Coordinates of N, CA and C in Angstrom, one line a residue:
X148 N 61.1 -69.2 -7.3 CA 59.8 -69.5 -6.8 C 58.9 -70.0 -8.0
X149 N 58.1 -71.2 -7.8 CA 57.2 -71.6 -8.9 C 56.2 -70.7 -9.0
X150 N 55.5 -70.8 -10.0 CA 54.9 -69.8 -10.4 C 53.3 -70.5 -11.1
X151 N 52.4 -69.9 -10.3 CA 50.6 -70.7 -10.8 C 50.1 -69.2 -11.6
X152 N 49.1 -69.7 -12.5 CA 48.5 -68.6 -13.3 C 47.2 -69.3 -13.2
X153 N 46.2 -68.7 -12.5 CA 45.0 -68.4 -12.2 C 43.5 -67.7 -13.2
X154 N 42.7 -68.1 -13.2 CA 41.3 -67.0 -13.8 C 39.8 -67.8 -13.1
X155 N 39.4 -66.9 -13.0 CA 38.1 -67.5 -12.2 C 36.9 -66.7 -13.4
X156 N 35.8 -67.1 -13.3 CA 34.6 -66.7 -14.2 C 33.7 -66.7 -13.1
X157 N 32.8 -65.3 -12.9 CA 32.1 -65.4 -11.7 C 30.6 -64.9 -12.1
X158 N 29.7 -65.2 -11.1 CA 28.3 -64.4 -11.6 C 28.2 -62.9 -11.5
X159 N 29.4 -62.6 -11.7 CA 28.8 -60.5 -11.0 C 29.7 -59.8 -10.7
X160 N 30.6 -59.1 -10.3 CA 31.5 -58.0 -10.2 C 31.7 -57.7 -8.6
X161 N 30.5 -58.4 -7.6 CA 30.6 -58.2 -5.9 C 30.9 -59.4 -5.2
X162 N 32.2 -59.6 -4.6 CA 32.4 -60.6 -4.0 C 31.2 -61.2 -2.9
X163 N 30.7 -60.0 -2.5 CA 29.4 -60.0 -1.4 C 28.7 -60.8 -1.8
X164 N 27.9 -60.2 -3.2 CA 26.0 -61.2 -3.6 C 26.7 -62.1 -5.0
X165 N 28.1 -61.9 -5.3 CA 28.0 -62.8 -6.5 C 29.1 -63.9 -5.8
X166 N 29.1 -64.9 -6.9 CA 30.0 -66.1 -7.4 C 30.7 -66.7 -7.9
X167 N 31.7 -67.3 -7.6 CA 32.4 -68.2 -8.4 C 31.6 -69.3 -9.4
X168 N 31.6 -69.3 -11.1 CA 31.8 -70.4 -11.6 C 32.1 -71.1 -12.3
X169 N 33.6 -70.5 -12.7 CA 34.5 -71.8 -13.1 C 36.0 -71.3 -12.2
X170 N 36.9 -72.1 -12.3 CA 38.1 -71.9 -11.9 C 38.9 -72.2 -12.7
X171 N 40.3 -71.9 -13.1 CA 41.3 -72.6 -14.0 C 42.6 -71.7 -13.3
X172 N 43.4 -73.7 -12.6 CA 44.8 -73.2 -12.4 C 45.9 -74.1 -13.2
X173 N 46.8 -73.5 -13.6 CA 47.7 -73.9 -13.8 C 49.4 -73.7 -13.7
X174 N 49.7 -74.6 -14.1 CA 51.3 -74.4 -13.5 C 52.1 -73.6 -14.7
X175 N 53.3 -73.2 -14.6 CA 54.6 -72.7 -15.4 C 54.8 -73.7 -16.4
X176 N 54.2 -74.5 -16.7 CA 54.9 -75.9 -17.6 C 53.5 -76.2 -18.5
X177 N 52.1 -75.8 -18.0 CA 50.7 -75.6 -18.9 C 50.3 -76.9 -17.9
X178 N 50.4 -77.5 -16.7 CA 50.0 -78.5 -16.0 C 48.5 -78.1 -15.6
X179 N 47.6 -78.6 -16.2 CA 46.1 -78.4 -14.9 C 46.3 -78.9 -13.9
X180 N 46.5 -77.8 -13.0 CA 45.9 -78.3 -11.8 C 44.6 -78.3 -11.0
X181 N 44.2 -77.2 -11.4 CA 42.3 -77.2 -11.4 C 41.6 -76.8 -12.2
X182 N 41.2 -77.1 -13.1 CA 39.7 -76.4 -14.1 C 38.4 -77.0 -13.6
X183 N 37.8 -76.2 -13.5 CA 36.1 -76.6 -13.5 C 35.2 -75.9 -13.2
X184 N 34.1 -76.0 -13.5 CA 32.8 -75.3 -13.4 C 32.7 -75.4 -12.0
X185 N 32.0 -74.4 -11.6 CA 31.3 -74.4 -9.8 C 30.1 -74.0 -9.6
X186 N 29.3 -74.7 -9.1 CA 28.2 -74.5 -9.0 C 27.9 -73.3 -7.7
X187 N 26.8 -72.3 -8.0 CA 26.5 -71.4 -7.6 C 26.0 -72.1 -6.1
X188 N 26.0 -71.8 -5.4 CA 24.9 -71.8 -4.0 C 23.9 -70.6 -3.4
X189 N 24.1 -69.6 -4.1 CA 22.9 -68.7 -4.0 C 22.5 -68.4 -5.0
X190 N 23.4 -68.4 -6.5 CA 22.8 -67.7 -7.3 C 22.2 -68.8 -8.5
X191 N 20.9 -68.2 -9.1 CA 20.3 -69.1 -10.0 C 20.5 -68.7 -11.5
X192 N 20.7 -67.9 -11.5 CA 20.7 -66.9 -12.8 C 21.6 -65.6 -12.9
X193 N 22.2 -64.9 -14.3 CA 23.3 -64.1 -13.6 C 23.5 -63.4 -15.1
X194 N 22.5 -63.2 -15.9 CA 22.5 -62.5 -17.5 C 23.4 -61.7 -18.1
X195 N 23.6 -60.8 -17.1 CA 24.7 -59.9 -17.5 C 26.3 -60.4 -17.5
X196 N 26.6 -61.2 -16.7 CA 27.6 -61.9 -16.7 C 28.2 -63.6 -17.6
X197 N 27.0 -64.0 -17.7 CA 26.7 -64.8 -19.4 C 27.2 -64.0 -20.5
X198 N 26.5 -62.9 -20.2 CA 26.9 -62.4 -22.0 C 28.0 -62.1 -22.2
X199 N 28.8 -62.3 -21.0 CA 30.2 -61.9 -21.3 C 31.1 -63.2 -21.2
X200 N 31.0 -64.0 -20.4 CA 31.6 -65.5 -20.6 C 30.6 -66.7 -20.9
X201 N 29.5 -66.5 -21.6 CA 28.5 -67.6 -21.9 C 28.8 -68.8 -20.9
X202 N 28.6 -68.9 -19.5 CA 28.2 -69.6 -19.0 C 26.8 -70.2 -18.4
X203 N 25.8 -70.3 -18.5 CA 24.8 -70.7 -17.9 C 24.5 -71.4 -17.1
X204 N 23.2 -71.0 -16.4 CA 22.8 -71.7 -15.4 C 22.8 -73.4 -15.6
X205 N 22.1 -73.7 -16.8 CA 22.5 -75.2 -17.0 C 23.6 -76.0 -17.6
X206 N 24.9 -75.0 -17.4 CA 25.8 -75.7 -17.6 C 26.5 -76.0 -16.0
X207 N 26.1 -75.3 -14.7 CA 26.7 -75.5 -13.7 C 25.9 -76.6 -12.7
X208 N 24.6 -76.5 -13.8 CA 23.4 -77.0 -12.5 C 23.8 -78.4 -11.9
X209 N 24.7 -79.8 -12.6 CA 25.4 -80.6 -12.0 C 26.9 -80.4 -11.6
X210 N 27.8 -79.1 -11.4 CA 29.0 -78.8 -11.4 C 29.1 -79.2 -9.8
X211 N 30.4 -79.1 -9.1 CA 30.4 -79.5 -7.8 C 30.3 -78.2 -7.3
X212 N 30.6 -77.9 -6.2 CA 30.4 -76.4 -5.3 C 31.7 -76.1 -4.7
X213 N 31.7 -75.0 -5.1 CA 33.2 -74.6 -4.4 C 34.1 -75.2 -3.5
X214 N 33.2 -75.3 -2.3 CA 33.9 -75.7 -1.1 C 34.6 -77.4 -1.2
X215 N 33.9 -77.9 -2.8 CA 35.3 -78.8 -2.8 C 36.2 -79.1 -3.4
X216 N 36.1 -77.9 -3.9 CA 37.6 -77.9 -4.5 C 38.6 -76.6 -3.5
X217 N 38.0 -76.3 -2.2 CA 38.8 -75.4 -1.4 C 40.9 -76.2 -1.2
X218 N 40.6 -77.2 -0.8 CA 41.9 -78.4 -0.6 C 42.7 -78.4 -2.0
X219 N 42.2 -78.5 -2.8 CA 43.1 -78.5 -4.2 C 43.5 -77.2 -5.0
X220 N 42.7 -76.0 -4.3 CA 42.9 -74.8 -4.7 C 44.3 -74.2 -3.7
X221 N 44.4 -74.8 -2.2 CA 45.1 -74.3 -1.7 C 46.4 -74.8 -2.0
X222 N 46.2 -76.2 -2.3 CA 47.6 -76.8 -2.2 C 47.9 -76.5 -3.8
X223 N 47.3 -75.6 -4.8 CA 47.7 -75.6 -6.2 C 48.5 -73.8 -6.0
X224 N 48.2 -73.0 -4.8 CA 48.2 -71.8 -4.9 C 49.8 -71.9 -3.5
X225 N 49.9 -72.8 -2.8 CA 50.7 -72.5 -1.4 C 52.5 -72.6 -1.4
X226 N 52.8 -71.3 -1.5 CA 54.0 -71.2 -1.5 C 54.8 -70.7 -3.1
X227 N 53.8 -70.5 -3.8 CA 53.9 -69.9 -5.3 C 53.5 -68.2 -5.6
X228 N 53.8 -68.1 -6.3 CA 53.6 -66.9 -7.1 C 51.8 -67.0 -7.8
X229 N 51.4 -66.5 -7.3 CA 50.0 -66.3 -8.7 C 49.8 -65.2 -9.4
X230 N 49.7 -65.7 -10.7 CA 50.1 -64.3 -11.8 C 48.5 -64.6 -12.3
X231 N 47.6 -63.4 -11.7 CA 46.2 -63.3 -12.4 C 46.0 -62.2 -13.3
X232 N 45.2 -62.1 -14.5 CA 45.0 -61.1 -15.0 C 43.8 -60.2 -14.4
X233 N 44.1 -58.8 -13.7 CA 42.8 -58.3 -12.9 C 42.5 -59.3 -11.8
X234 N 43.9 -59.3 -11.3 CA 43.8 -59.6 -10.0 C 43.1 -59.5 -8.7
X235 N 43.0 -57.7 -8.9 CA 42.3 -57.4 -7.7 C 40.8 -57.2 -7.7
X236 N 40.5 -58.1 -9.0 CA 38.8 -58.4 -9.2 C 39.3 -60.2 -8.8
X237 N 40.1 -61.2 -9.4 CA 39.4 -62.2 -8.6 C 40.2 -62.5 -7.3
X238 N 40.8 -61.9 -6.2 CA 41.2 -62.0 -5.5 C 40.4 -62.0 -4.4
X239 N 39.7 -61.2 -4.8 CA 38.4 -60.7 -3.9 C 37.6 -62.1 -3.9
X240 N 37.1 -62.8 -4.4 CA 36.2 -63.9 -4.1 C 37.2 -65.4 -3.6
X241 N 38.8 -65.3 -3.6 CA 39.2 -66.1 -2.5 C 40.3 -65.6 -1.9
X242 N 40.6 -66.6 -1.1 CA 41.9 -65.9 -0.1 C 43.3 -66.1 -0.9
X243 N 43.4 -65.6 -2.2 CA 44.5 -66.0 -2.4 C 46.2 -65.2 -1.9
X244 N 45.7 -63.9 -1.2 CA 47.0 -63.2 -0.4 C 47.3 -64.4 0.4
X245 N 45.9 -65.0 1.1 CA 46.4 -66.0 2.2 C 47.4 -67.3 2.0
X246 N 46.9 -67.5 0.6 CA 46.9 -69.3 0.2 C 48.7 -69.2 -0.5
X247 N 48.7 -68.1 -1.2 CA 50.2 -67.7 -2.4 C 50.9 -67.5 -1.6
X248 N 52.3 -67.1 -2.0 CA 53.3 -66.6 -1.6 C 53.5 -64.9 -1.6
X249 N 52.7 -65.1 -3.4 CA 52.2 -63.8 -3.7 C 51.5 -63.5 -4.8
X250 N 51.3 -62.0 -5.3 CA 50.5 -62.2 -6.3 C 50.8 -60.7 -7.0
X251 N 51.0 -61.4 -8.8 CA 51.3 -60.5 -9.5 C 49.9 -60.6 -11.0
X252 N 49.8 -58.9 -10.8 CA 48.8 -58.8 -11.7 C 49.1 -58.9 -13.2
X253 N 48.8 -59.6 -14.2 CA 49.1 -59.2 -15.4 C 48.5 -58.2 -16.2
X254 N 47.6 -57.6 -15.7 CA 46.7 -56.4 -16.3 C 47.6 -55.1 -16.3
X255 N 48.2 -55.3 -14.9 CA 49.0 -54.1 -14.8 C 49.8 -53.7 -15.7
X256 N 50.9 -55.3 -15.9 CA 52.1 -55.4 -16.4 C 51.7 -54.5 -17.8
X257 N 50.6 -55.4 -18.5 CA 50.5 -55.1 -19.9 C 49.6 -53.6 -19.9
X258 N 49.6 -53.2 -18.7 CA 48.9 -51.5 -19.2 C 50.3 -50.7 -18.9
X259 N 51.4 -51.3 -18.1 CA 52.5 -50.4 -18.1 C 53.0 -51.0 -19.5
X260 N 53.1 -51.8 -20.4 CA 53.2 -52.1 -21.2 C 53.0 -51.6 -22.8
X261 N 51.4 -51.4 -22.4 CA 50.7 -51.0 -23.6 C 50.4 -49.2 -23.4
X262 N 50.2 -48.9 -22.3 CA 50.1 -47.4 -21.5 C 48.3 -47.7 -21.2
X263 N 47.7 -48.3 -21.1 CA 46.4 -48.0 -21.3 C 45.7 -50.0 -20.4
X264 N 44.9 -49.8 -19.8 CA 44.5 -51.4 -19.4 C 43.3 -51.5 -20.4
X265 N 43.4 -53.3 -20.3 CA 42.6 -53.5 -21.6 C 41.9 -54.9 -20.8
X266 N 40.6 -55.3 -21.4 CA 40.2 -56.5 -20.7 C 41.1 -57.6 -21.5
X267 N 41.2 -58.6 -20.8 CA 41.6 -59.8 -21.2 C 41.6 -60.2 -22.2
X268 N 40.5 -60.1 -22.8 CA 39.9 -60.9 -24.5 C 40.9 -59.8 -25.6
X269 N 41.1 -58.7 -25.0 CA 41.6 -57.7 -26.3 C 43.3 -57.9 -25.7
X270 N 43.9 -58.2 -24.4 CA 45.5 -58.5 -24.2 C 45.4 -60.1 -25.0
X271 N 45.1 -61.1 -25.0 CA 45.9 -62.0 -25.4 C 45.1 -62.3 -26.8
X272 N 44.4 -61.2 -27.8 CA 44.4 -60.7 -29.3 C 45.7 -61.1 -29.6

């Protein structure tokens, strides 16, 4: 089975009131298949979530909006494996049970790994 490796950057921690704003997929071979910024549609500002991926509101304010890159996200995710780190934080803001084949967390792996989960920035130290 091929295999996509996924990360999303979002305004907030609730798939309800927050957002997607960037995306990055790629393939088993380092192929982009999607990177990009996404522009918010409800949200205008998101501080606490900047200070941790320095995105700003004026880096997205010309970015496109989600829903067009919904067609390239499915056909990048359909019939593959998606290996996300803290998966079941960005799974929540798309359908990717729906879109994959399936989906394997890497946070897990490396806390059965390391004994302990760790955010992203401190696993690929």
């Amino acid at each position: 089975m091929k295999t996509v490796y996924l990360d999303l950057e979002t305004t907030g921690f609730s798939p309800v009131d927050d957002e997607i704003l960037e995306i990055a997929i790629i393939d088993d071979k380092g192929k982009v298949l999607v990177n990009s910024l996404i522009r918010p549609e409800r949200s205008d500002q998101w501080p606490n979530a900047e200070a941790i991926h320095g995105i700003t509101p004026d880096m997205v304010a010309d970015a496109p909006a989600l829903r067009e890159f919904e067609i390239s996200i499915m056909r990048a995710l359909r019939g593959k494996r998606a290996v996300i780190y803290n998966s079941g934080f960005d799974a929540r803001f798309l359908p990717i049970e729906e879109w994959s084949k399936s989906i394997e967390c890497c946070m897990t792996r490396w806390a059965r790994y390391t004994g302990t989960k760790q955010k992203l920035e401190i696993a690929a130290a």
